[in-house]
Amino acid sequence: MIRQAKIVLLIILAVILQVAFFPYHFADPFKPNLFMIFVVYLGFRGNTLWGGVGALLLGLLQDSTGGIYFGLNGFSCLFIFIVLKTVAHRLFTDSRPLMVLSVFLATVLNGLLNLLTLLVFSVVDGIYSTILSDIIPQGIITALIAYMVCSYVAPGKREEMA
Amino acid sequence: METHFGRGGLASPYLFVVQDFGQSLLPLSVGYTESDMLDFVKKHKIKMFAGIALLGSLIFYSLSLRHKEHANSFERTVLSLTTPVAGSVSRIDVFISSIWNDYLYLVNVRQENKRLRETITILNKRLVDNREAVVEHDRLKKLMGLKDILPVSTRAALVVGEDSSPWFRTVTIDRGEADGVREGMPVVASAGVVGRIVKVAHNSSRVLLLSDHASGIAAVVQRSRARGVVMGKGGNICSLEFSQRGEDVRTGDVVLTSGIGGVFPKGLPIGEITMVKKGEYGIFQTVNIRPFVNISRLEEVLVVLQKSND
């Protein structure tokens, strides 16, 4: 129960940072995606059912704080969660480098999924140039923050790749 | 024989008799022997020497007055001898004074310094607040000017949030359904068009900025009246789409809202054309526009309270 409360508190903190802090202090390509860190965490550690629900809700939360396409990130986050859940049992998920790398890849995948979904379902000509140019910087900054979060959560832990 | 009395009271009890023997004047006492005179001199020699010395010094002083602006050899010698000593003493004095003034006397300076720093901080904050108030006043004045010009009723709003995603361009304002704000309403600032309302909550709304890829505003070039649609291109750039190759569009032209579609009032400034490219083929030309409104520095906006025709 305490663990869940901590996660909820962290998510609230992430929302505050994502909505009120990062947009004002980070230039556009370098706005991190904190929600993706939670999605990756849920994909590695979470329950299949509730983790999936959580990933979907995180995506919808992200849609509520940016853009006009409600459900866009909901789909992407759920997709990423499912991919991670599928491969999680093959990986040493306690590894910090794996977590950081996964966050980077998940952020990139999220951008590509957003782009694909927008191109298929919406009329947003030209958005591919914006998304493609912003994907890598966003992935890097998000991975960096994931590294900091991991260091804070388990500062003395030694990892080994599986 | 002449009889003279001595100077002052020196000779008062005595009578100096000056006998004129032709060559010299010799004081002789009347009724006193020479030994008495010697006794007198011995007895009062100090006073006499003092008097003579004083007299001599006065004479010396009076003689020196003629050369008062020139140092004599004695003065020069004294000056030469005392100057190095005076310099050393002066340096020692300065050193001691500095120790006193810079260390011993400054026991309360730290407290005073701290207090002064706090005062400076407070004054700096007041200065910043004052500047901010002046800038805000100017902005609001311009905004109110626009409010008076617009033929429809408007609602002022503050920008309270930005888009959390790097590839969408929206901002959140502090006016919502409770203030009469509805989806589709245009949003303007003192410099020009900002965008339109896309999502409305009770006390807040989201504004789709004109630079977002999903934004489209019917527009007209002010000079040539060429028509087109201003579409967002991300960042702080827009483009004028559907402008035919034959239309007269030049760099520097001002683009206004055309009023077509009924979303935006006619004649609101959108931006300035920064690039025109006409290819060899195709129906349309490529036109880039820099919006007049600095999207990244939006603080106050006006929501035009008219029903969208969309």
Short mmCIF file of C-alpha atoms in Angstrom, two decimals:
data_model
loop_
_atom_site.label_atom_id
_atom_site.label_comp_id
_atom_site.label_asym_id
_atom_site.label_seq_id
_atom_site.Cartn_x
_atom_site.Cartn_y
_atom_site.Cartn_z
CA MET A 1 0.00 0.00 0.00
CA ILE A 2 2.83 2.35 0.90
CA ARG A 3 4.58 1.45 -2.34
CA GLN A 4 1.49 2.32 -4.37
CA ALA A 5 1.13 5.59 -2.47
CA LYS A 6 4.73 6.43 -3.24
CA ILE A 7 4.19 5.73 -6.93
CA VAL A 8 1.07 7.92 -6.97
CA LEU A 9 3.00 10.70 -5.26
CA LEU A 10 5.81 10.36 -7.80
CA ILE A 11 3.32 10.50 -10.65
CA ILE A 12 1.77 13.66 -9.20
CA LEU A 13 5.23 15.16 -8.90
CA ALA A 14 5.98 14.15 -12.47
CA VAL A 15 2.77 15.78 -13.72
CA ILE A 16 3.63 19.00 -11.90
CA LEU A 17 7.13 19.01 -13.34
CA GLN A 18 5.91 18.08 -16.79
CA VAL A 19 3.21 20.75 -16.91
CA ALA A 20 4.56 23.60 -14.83
CA PHE A 21 8.33 23.33 -14.79
CA PHE A 22 9.77 21.77 -17.92
CA PRO A 23 7.84 23.84 -20.50
CA TYR A 24 9.23 27.03 -18.99
CA HIS A 25 12.79 25.91 -18.38
CA PHE A 26 13.58 23.53 -21.22
CA ALA A 27 13.84 24.50 -24.86
CA ASP A 28 11.44 22.76 -27.19
CA PRO A 29 13.37 19.73 -28.44
CA PHE A 30 14.62 19.02 -24.93
CA LYS A 31 11.31 18.74 -23.12
CA PRO A 32 11.55 15.39 -21.32
CA ASN A 33 8.74 12.88 -21.16
CA LEU A 34 8.55 11.78 -17.53
CA PHE A 35 5.50 9.64 -18.14
CA MET A 36 7.60 7.34 -20.29
CA ILE A 37 9.79 6.50 -17.29
CA PHE A 38 6.73 5.25 -15.42
CA VAL A 39 5.51 3.32 -18.46
CA VAL A 40 8.86 1.56 -18.74
CA TYR A 41 8.86 0.87 -15.02
CA LEU A 42 5.37 -0.61 -15.27
CA GLY A 43 6.41 -2.63 -18.30
CA PHE A 44 9.29 -4.18 -16.40
CA ARG A 45 7.84 -4.51 -12.93
CA GLY A 46 4.10 -3.95 -13.08
CA ASN A 47 1.21 -6.36 -13.06
CA THR A 48 -0.02 -7.21 -16.54
CA LEU A 49 -3.59 -6.02 -16.01
CA TRP A 50 -3.07 -3.06 -13.69
CA GLY A 51 0.18 -2.15 -15.36
CA GLY A 52 -1.64 -1.95 -18.67
CA VAL A 53 -4.37 0.18 -17.15
CA GLY A 54 -1.72 2.37 -15.56
CA ALA A 55 0.16 2.80 -18.84
CA LEU A 56 -3.05 3.74 -20.63
CA LEU A 57 -3.96 6.23 -17.91
CA LEU A 58 -0.47 7.71 -18.01
CA GLY A 59 -0.80 8.19 -21.75
CA LEU A 60 -4.19 9.83 -21.37
CA LEU A 61 -2.77 12.02 -18.63
CA GLN A 62 -0.07 13.10 -21.03
CA ASP A 63 -2.67 13.82 -23.70
CA SER A 64 -4.49 16.00 -21.20
CA THR A 65 -1.43 18.11 -20.58
CA GLY A 66 -0.28 18.63 -24.13
CA GLY A 67 -1.58 18.66 -27.66
CA ILE A 68 -5.17 18.38 -28.78
CA TYR A 69 -5.34 14.70 -29.63
CA PHE A 70 -6.79 12.87 -26.67
CA GLY A 71 -5.88 9.19 -26.84
CA LEU A 72 -2.80 9.60 -28.98
CA ASN A 73 -0.32 8.92 -26.20
CA GLY A 74 -2.77 6.58 -24.50
CA PHE A 75 -2.41 4.24 -27.45
CA SER A 76 1.36 4.71 -27.67
CA CYS A 77 1.96 4.10 -23.98
CA LEU A 78 -0.19 0.99 -23.96
CA PHE A 79 1.64 -0.32 -27.01
CA ILE A 80 5.02 0.28 -25.41
CA PHE A 81 3.88 -1.32 -22.18
CA ILE A 82 2.79 -4.43 -24.02
CA VAL A 83 6.09 -4.65 -25.92
CA LEU A 84 8.08 -4.29 -22.71
CA LYS A 85 5.89 -6.77 -20.86
CA THR A 86 6.43 -9.27 -23.64
CA VAL A 87 10.22 -9.11 -23.39
CA ALA A 88 10.59 -8.32 -19.67
CA HIS A 89 10.98 -11.93 -18.59
CA ARG A 90 14.05 -12.27 -20.84
CA LEU A 91 15.80 -9.27 -19.31
CA PHE A 92 17.48 -8.45 -16.02
CA THR A 93 15.05 -5.68 -15.20
CA ASP A 94 16.89 -4.54 -12.05
CA SER A 95 19.65 -3.18 -14.21
CA ARG A 96 19.96 0.58 -14.20
CA PRO A 97 21.59 0.82 -17.65
CA LEU A 98 18.85 -1.35 -19.07
CA MET A 99 16.24 0.96 -17.55
CA VAL A 100 17.91 4.05 -18.98
CA LEU A 101 18.33 2.49 -22.40
CA SER A 102 14.75 1.28 -22.38
CA VAL A 103 13.48 4.74 -21.51
CA PHE A 104 15.42 6.20 -24.41
CA LEU A 105 14.12 3.60 -26.85
CA ALA A 106 10.59 3.86 -25.50
CA THR A 107 10.61 7.64 -25.94
CA VAL A 108 11.79 7.28 -29.52
CA LEU A 109 9.20 4.59 -30.18
CA ASN A 110 6.53 6.79 -28.60
CA GLY A 111 7.40 9.60 -30.99
CA LEU A 112 7.31 7.31 -33.99
CA LEU A 113 3.97 5.85 -32.91
CA ASN A 114 2.59 9.34 -32.42
CA LEU A 115 3.76 10.28 -35.88
CA LEU A 116 2.28 7.18 -37.46
CA THR A 117 -1.02 7.61 -35.67
CA LEU A 118 -1.24 11.28 -36.58
CA LEU A 119 -0.46 10.63 -40.23
CA VAL A 120 -2.99 7.83 -40.44
CA PHE A 121 -5.85 9.36 -38.49
CA SER A 122 -5.38 13.12 -38.63
CA VAL A 123 -4.68 15.82 -41.18
CA VAL A 124 -1.48 17.29 -39.84
CA ASP A 125 0.76 17.83 -42.83
CA GLY A 126 4.32 18.62 -41.98
CA ILE A 127 4.28 17.41 -38.41
CA TYR A 128 6.72 14.64 -39.32
CA SER A 129 9.52 17.20 -39.63
CA THR A 130 8.86 18.49 -36.13
CA ILE A 131 8.53 15.07 -34.54
CA LEU A 132 11.49 13.49 -36.31
CA SER A 133 13.77 16.37 -35.40
CA ASP A 134 12.64 16.32 -31.76
CA ILE A 135 12.60 12.58 -31.08
CA ILE A 136 16.31 12.08 -30.34
CA PRO A 137 16.78 15.14 -28.11
CA GLN A 138 13.68 14.21 -26.16
CA GLY A 139 14.86 10.61 -25.83
CA ILE A 140 18.27 11.71 -24.57
CA ILE A 141 16.95 14.14 -21.99
CA THR A 142 14.35 11.65 -20.80
CA ALA A 143 17.01 8.95 -20.48
CA LEU A 144 19.16 11.36 -18.50
CA ILE A 145 16.33 12.05 -16.10
CA ALA A 146 15.64 8.32 -15.87
CA TYR A 147 19.27 7.81 -14.87
CA MET A 148 18.91 10.46 -12.16
CA VAL A 149 15.68 8.92 -10.90
CA CYS A 150 17.28 5.48 -10.80
CA SER A 151 20.27 6.86 -8.94
CA TYR A 152 17.96 8.47 -6.42
CA VAL A 153 15.76 5.44 -5.93
CA ALA A 154 18.62 2.91 -5.66
CA PRO A 155 21.81 4.95 -5.24
CA GLY A 156 24.18 2.22 -4.09
CA LYS A 157 22.89 -0.64 -6.09
CA ARG A 158 25.30 -2.40 -8.45
CA GLU A 159 23.80 -3.66 -11.64
CA GLU A 160 24.67 -6.42 -13.94
CA MET A 161 23.26 -6.97 -17.33
CA ALA A 162 21.48 -10.23 -17.68
CA MET B 1 78.59 114.05 33.98
CA GLU B 2 75.37 112.54 32.68
CA THR B 3 73.20 110.26 34.69
CA HIS B 4 71.14 107.51 32.93
CA PHE B 5 68.74 105.11 34.40
CA GLY B 6 68.98 101.46 33.27
CA ARG B 7 66.30 99.64 31.19
CA GLY B 8 63.29 98.27 32.86
CA GLY B 9 63.55 97.46 36.44
CA LEU B 10 66.94 95.97 36.25
CA ALA B 11 68.69 98.97 37.53
CA SER B 12 65.95 100.31 39.60
CA PRO B 13 67.67 99.84 42.91
CA TYR B 14 70.90 100.86 41.40
CA LEU B 15 72.08 103.95 39.78
CA PHE B 16 74.23 103.53 36.75
CA VAL B 17 76.55 106.36 36.40
CA VAL B 18 78.05 106.80 33.05
CA GLN B 19 81.15 108.77 33.14
CA ASP B 20 82.25 110.30 30.02
CA PHE B 21 85.92 109.82 29.79
CA GLY B 22 85.96 110.60 26.14
CA GLN B 23 86.45 107.01 24.86
CA SER B 24 84.33 104.63 26.81
CA LEU B 25 81.27 104.29 28.95
CA LEU B 26 81.76 102.45 32.18
CA PRO B 27 78.95 101.73 34.55
CA LEU B 28 79.79 102.65 38.04
CA SER B 29 77.58 102.25 40.93
CA VAL B 30 77.14 104.87 43.34
CA GLY B 31 78.04 103.54 46.72
CA TYR B 32 78.67 99.99 45.43
CA THR B 33 81.97 98.40 44.77
CA GLU B 34 82.97 96.37 41.73
CA SER B 35 82.68 93.19 43.72
CA ASP B 36 79.09 94.05 44.45
CA MET B 37 78.45 94.30 40.73
CA LEU B 38 80.01 90.93 40.12
CA ASP B 39 77.87 89.47 42.84
CA PHE B 40 74.85 90.99 41.21
CA VAL B 41 75.77 89.55 37.85
CA LYS B 42 76.46 86.13 39.34
CA LYS B 43 73.23 86.23 41.25
CA HIS B 44 71.14 87.17 38.25
CA LYS B 45 73.14 85.64 35.43
CA ILE B 46 70.43 83.23 34.42
CA LYS B 47 67.87 85.95 34.10
CA MET B 48 70.31 88.08 32.26
CA PHE B 49 71.28 85.30 29.85
CA ALA B 50 67.65 84.52 29.35
CA GLY B 51 66.94 88.11 28.55
CA ILE B 52 69.89 88.30 26.22
CA ALA B 53 68.88 85.03 24.56
CA LEU B 54 65.34 86.22 24.09
CA LEU B 55 66.54 89.46 22.71
CA GLY B 56 68.95 87.65 20.43
CA SER B 57 66.28 85.31 19.22
CA LEU B 58 63.97 88.18 18.51
CA ILE B 59 66.67 89.87 16.53
CA PHE B 60 67.41 86.65 14.71
CA TYR B 61 63.72 86.20 14.01
CA SER B 62 63.40 89.76 12.75
CA LEU B 63 66.38 89.26 10.49
CA SER B 64 65.03 85.97 9.22
CA LEU B 65 61.77 87.55 8.22
CA ARG B 66 63.43 89.02 5.20
CA HIS B 67 64.16 85.54 3.90
CA LYS B 68 61.08 83.82 5.20
CA GLU B 69 60.33 82.07 1.91
CA HIS B 70 63.76 80.53 1.59
CA ALA B 71 65.13 77.79 3.71
CA ASN B 72 68.46 78.54 5.26
CA SER B 73 71.17 75.98 5.71
CA PHE B 74 69.95 75.05 9.16
CA GLU B 75 66.43 74.47 7.94
CA ARG B 76 67.69 72.50 4.99
CA THR B 77 69.79 70.31 7.19
CA VAL B 78 66.92 69.69 9.55
CA LEU B 79 64.59 68.95 6.70
CA SER B 80 67.06 66.55 5.13
CA LEU B 81 67.55 64.75 8.40
CA THR B 82 63.97 64.61 9.55
CA THR B 83 62.20 63.76 6.31
CA PRO B 84 63.24 60.08 6.20
CA VAL B 85 62.41 59.69 9.83
CA ALA B 86 59.09 61.43 9.36
CA GLY B 87 58.34 59.20 6.39
CA SER B 88 59.06 56.06 8.37
CA VAL B 89 57.02 57.28 11.29
CA SER B 90 54.22 58.18 8.94
CA ARG B 91 54.25 54.70 7.39
CA ILE B 92 54.22 53.10 10.81
CA ASP B 93 51.38 55.38 11.76
CA VAL B 94 49.44 54.41 8.66
CA PHE B 95 50.09 50.75 9.36
CA ILE B 96 48.88 51.05 12.91
CA SER B 97 45.91 53.10 11.82
CA SER B 98 45.02 50.54 9.19
CA ILE B 99 45.17 47.76 11.76
CA TRP B 100 42.93 49.76 13.98
CA ASN B 101 40.52 50.86 11.29
CA ASP B 102 40.45 47.67 9.27
CA TYR B 103 40.38 45.09 12.01
CA LEU B 104 39.90 46.29 15.55
CA TYR B 105 37.42 49.00 14.76
CA LEU B 106 35.36 46.73 12.45
CA VAL B 107 33.98 44.36 15.02
CA ASN B 108 30.41 45.27 14.05
CA VAL B 109 30.96 45.55 10.35
CA ARG B 110 29.92 41.96 9.64
CA GLN B 111 26.55 42.61 11.21
CA GLU B 112 26.26 45.87 9.37
CA ASN B 113 27.30 44.22 6.12
CA LYS B 114 24.69 41.55 6.56
CA ARG B 115 22.04 44.15 7.26
CA LEU B 116 23.08 46.19 4.23
CA ARG B 117 23.01 43.12 2.01
CA GLU B 118 19.50 42.37 3.16
CA THR B 119 18.55 45.95 2.45
CA ILE B 120 20.07 45.71 -1.03
CA THR B 121 18.16 42.51 -1.68
CA ILE B 122 14.91 44.14 -0.64
CA LEU B 123 15.60 47.21 -2.74
CA ASN B 124 16.58 45.10 -5.73
CA LYS B 125 13.37 43.16 -5.43
CA ARG B 126 11.41 46.41 -5.29
CA LEU B 127 13.28 47.62 -8.35
CA VAL B 128 12.49 44.45 -10.26
CA ASP B 129 8.86 44.64 -9.13
CA ASN B 130 8.64 48.22 -10.29
CA ARG B 131 10.13 47.42 -13.67
CA GLU B 132 7.83 44.45 -14.00
CA ALA B 133 4.85 46.65 -13.13
CA VAL B 134 5.86 49.18 -15.78
CA VAL B 135 6.27 46.47 -18.43
CA GLU B 136 3.01 44.85 -17.42
CA HIS B 137 1.30 48.21 -17.56
CA ASP B 138 2.52 48.75 -21.10
CA ARG B 139 1.37 45.30 -22.17
CA LEU B 140 -2.04 45.70 -20.60
CA LYS B 141 -2.39 49.16 -22.07
CA LYS B 142 -1.79 47.76 -25.54
CA LEU B 143 -4.17 44.90 -24.84
CA MET B 144 -6.85 47.29 -23.62
CA GLY B 145 -6.29 49.37 -26.73
CA LEU B 146 -6.97 46.31 -28.84
CA LYS B 147 -10.01 45.51 -26.72
CA ASP B 148 -11.43 48.94 -27.50
CA ILE B 149 -10.74 48.53 -31.21
CA LEU B 150 -12.34 45.10 -31.57
CA PRO B 151 -16.00 45.34 -32.54
CA VAL B 152 -16.94 42.31 -30.45
CA SER B 153 -16.82 41.68 -26.72
CA THR B 154 -13.66 40.13 -25.36
CA ARG B 155 -12.39 38.54 -22.17
CA ALA B 156 -8.86 39.09 -20.90
CA ALA B 157 -6.99 35.98 -19.79
CA LEU B 158 -3.64 35.04 -18.40
CA VAL B 159 -1.47 32.33 -19.91
CA VAL B 160 -0.92 29.86 -17.10
CA GLY B 161 0.64 26.86 -18.81
CA GLU B 162 2.38 25.62 -21.87
CA ASP B 163 2.23 22.39 -23.80
CA SER B 164 4.12 19.56 -22.17
CA SER B 165 4.89 17.96 -25.51
CA PRO B 166 7.62 19.32 -27.77
CA TRP B 167 5.72 18.73 -31.00
CA PHE B 168 2.44 20.45 -30.26
CA ARG B 169 1.87 24.17 -29.77
CA THR B 170 -0.81 24.92 -27.22
CA VAL B 171 -1.06 27.08 -24.12
CA THR B 172 -3.44 27.01 -21.20
CA ILE B 173 -5.30 30.15 -20.11
CA ASP B 174 -7.09 30.89 -16.86
CA ARG B 175 -10.53 31.45 -18.39
CA GLY B 176 -13.03 28.69 -19.00
CA GLU B 177 -16.65 27.84 -19.42
CA ALA B 178 -17.56 29.87 -16.34
CA ASP B 179 -16.28 32.99 -18.11
CA GLY B 180 -18.20 32.37 -21.28
CA VAL B 181 -15.33 30.83 -23.19
CA ARG B 182 -16.26 28.21 -25.78
CA GLU B 183 -14.39 26.01 -28.25
CA GLY B 184 -13.54 27.72 -31.49
CA MET B 185 -13.33 31.24 -30.08
CA PRO B 186 -10.42 33.25 -31.43
CA VAL B 187 -7.65 34.39 -29.13
CA VAL B 188 -5.65 37.52 -29.84
CA ALA B 189 -2.89 39.54 -28.23
CA SER B 190 -1.89 43.15 -28.68
CA ALA B 191 0.46 42.22 -31.53
CA GLY B 192 -2.02 40.07 -33.40
CA VAL B 193 -3.62 36.66 -33.67
CA VAL B 194 -2.63 34.01 -31.12
CA GLY B 195 -4.83 31.06 -32.03
CA ARG B 196 -8.19 29.62 -31.07
CA ILE B 197 -9.75 27.83 -28.14
CA VAL B 198 -9.78 24.05 -28.56
CA LYS B 199 -10.59 22.54 -25.16
CA VAL B 200 -12.59 24.23 -22.44
CA ALA B 201 -12.78 23.30 -18.78
CA HIS B 202 -14.74 25.09 -16.08
CA ASN B 203 -12.06 27.62 -15.20
CA SER B 204 -9.39 27.06 -17.83
CA SER B 205 -9.03 26.48 -21.53
CA ARG B 206 -6.47 25.33 -24.00
CA VAL B 207 -5.54 27.52 -26.92
CA LEU B 208 -4.28 25.99 -30.16
CA LEU B 209 -1.58 28.40 -31.27
CA LEU B 210 -1.42 29.51 -34.89
CA SER B 211 2.02 27.89 -35.18
CA ASP B 212 0.69 24.38 -34.43
CA HIS B 213 0.52 21.99 -37.35
CA ALA B 214 -3.23 21.58 -36.83
CA SER B 215 -3.94 25.31 -37.00
CA GLY B 216 -5.41 26.98 -40.06
CA ILE B 217 -6.57 30.59 -40.37
CA ALA B 218 -8.11 32.18 -43.43
CA ALA B 219 -5.91 35.10 -44.37
CA VAL B 220 -5.31 37.84 -46.88
CA VAL B 221 -2.16 39.70 -47.86
CA GLN B 222 -2.76 43.33 -46.91
CA ARG B 223 -1.07 44.92 -49.93
CA SER B 224 -2.24 42.73 -52.82
CA ARG B 225 -5.32 41.17 -51.17
CA ALA B 226 -4.06 37.72 -52.17
CA ARG B 227 -5.87 35.03 -50.23
CA GLY B 228 -4.67 31.89 -48.54
CA VAL B 229 -4.72 29.88 -45.37
CA VAL B 230 -2.10 30.43 -42.68
CA MET B 231 -1.00 27.03 -41.41
CA GLY B 232 1.33 26.31 -38.49
CA LYS B 233 4.69 24.73 -39.18
CA GLY B 234 5.88 24.15 -35.62
CA GLY B 235 8.42 26.35 -33.90
CA ASN B 236 7.46 29.94 -34.44
CA ILE B 237 6.87 29.78 -38.17
CA CYS B 238 3.73 29.57 -40.27
CA SER B 239 3.10 29.22 -43.96
CA LEU B 240 0.57 30.71 -46.33
CA GLU B 241 -0.98 27.75 -48.06
CA PHE B 242 -3.12 27.67 -51.15
CA SER B 243 -1.67 30.89 -52.46
CA GLN B 244 -1.56 30.56 -56.24
CA ARG B 245 1.68 31.11 -58.13
CA GLY B 246 0.29 34.08 -59.97
CA GLU B 247 -0.68 35.96 -56.83
CA ASP B 248 1.34 39.04 -55.97
CA VAL B 249 3.02 38.09 -52.70
CA ARG B 250 6.32 39.62 -51.61
CA THR B 251 8.67 39.38 -48.69
CA GLY B 252 7.74 41.92 -46.03
CA ASP B 253 4.04 41.92 -46.84
CA VAL B 254 1.70 41.92 -43.87
CA VAL B 255 -0.83 39.12 -43.61
CA LEU B 256 -4.22 39.77 -41.98
CA THR B 257 -7.19 37.63 -41.11
CA SER B 258 -9.65 37.65 -43.99
CA GLY B 259 -12.72 37.02 -41.87
CA ILE B 260 -13.72 34.17 -44.16
CA GLY B 261 -15.10 31.29 -42.16
CA GLY B 262 -16.30 33.58 -39.40
CA VAL B 263 -13.88 32.38 -36.74
CA PHE B 264 -11.61 35.42 -36.64
CA PRO B 265 -12.77 39.00 -37.08
CA LYS B 266 -11.57 40.52 -40.33
CA GLY B 267 -8.38 42.57 -40.39
CA LEU B 268 -6.45 41.21 -37.40
CA PRO B 269 -2.70 41.14 -38.03
CA ILE B 270 -1.21 37.65 -38.25
CA GLY B 271 2.38 38.10 -39.34
CA GLU B 272 4.90 39.19 -41.89
CA ILE B 273 5.97 37.26 -44.96
CA THR B 274 9.60 36.25 -44.65
CA MET B 275 10.08 34.03 -47.69
CA VAL B 276 8.37 33.52 -51.05
CA LYS B 277 9.35 30.67 -53.32
CA LYS B 278 7.76 30.06 -56.68
CA GLY B 279 8.67 26.75 -58.25
CA GLU B 280 8.71 26.09 -61.96
CA TYR B 281 5.80 23.72 -61.66
CA GLY B 282 2.75 23.46 -59.45
CA ILE B 283 -0.25 25.61 -58.80
CA PHE B 284 0.79 27.15 -55.49
CA GLN B 285 3.76 29.08 -54.21
CA THR B 286 5.60 28.48 -50.94
CA VAL B 287 5.23 31.37 -48.53
CA ASN B 288 6.66 31.49 -45.00
CA ILE B 289 5.24 33.82 -42.37
CA ARG B 290 6.70 35.01 -39.10
CA PRO B 291 3.83 35.66 -36.65
CA PHE B 292 3.72 39.08 -35.05
CA VAL B 293 2.94 37.50 -31.70
CA ASN B 294 5.94 36.10 -29.91
CA ILE B 295 4.49 32.76 -28.91
CA SER B 296 7.20 31.95 -26.40
CA ARG B 297 6.59 35.16 -24.45
CA LEU B 298 2.82 35.22 -24.27
CA GLU B 299 1.47 36.36 -20.92
CA GLU B 300 -1.88 38.05 -21.43
CA VAL B 301 -4.38 37.41 -24.21
CA LEU B 302 -7.89 38.39 -25.18
CA VAL B 303 -10.51 35.77 -25.94
CA VAL B 304 -12.96 37.09 -28.52
CA LEU B 305 -16.35 36.09 -27.20
CA GLN B 306 -18.09 35.30 -30.44
CA LYS B 307 -19.54 32.03 -31.47
CA SER B 308 -17.51 30.06 -33.94
CA ASN B 309 -19.16 29.24 -37.24
CA ASP B 310 -17.27 25.95 -37.49
#
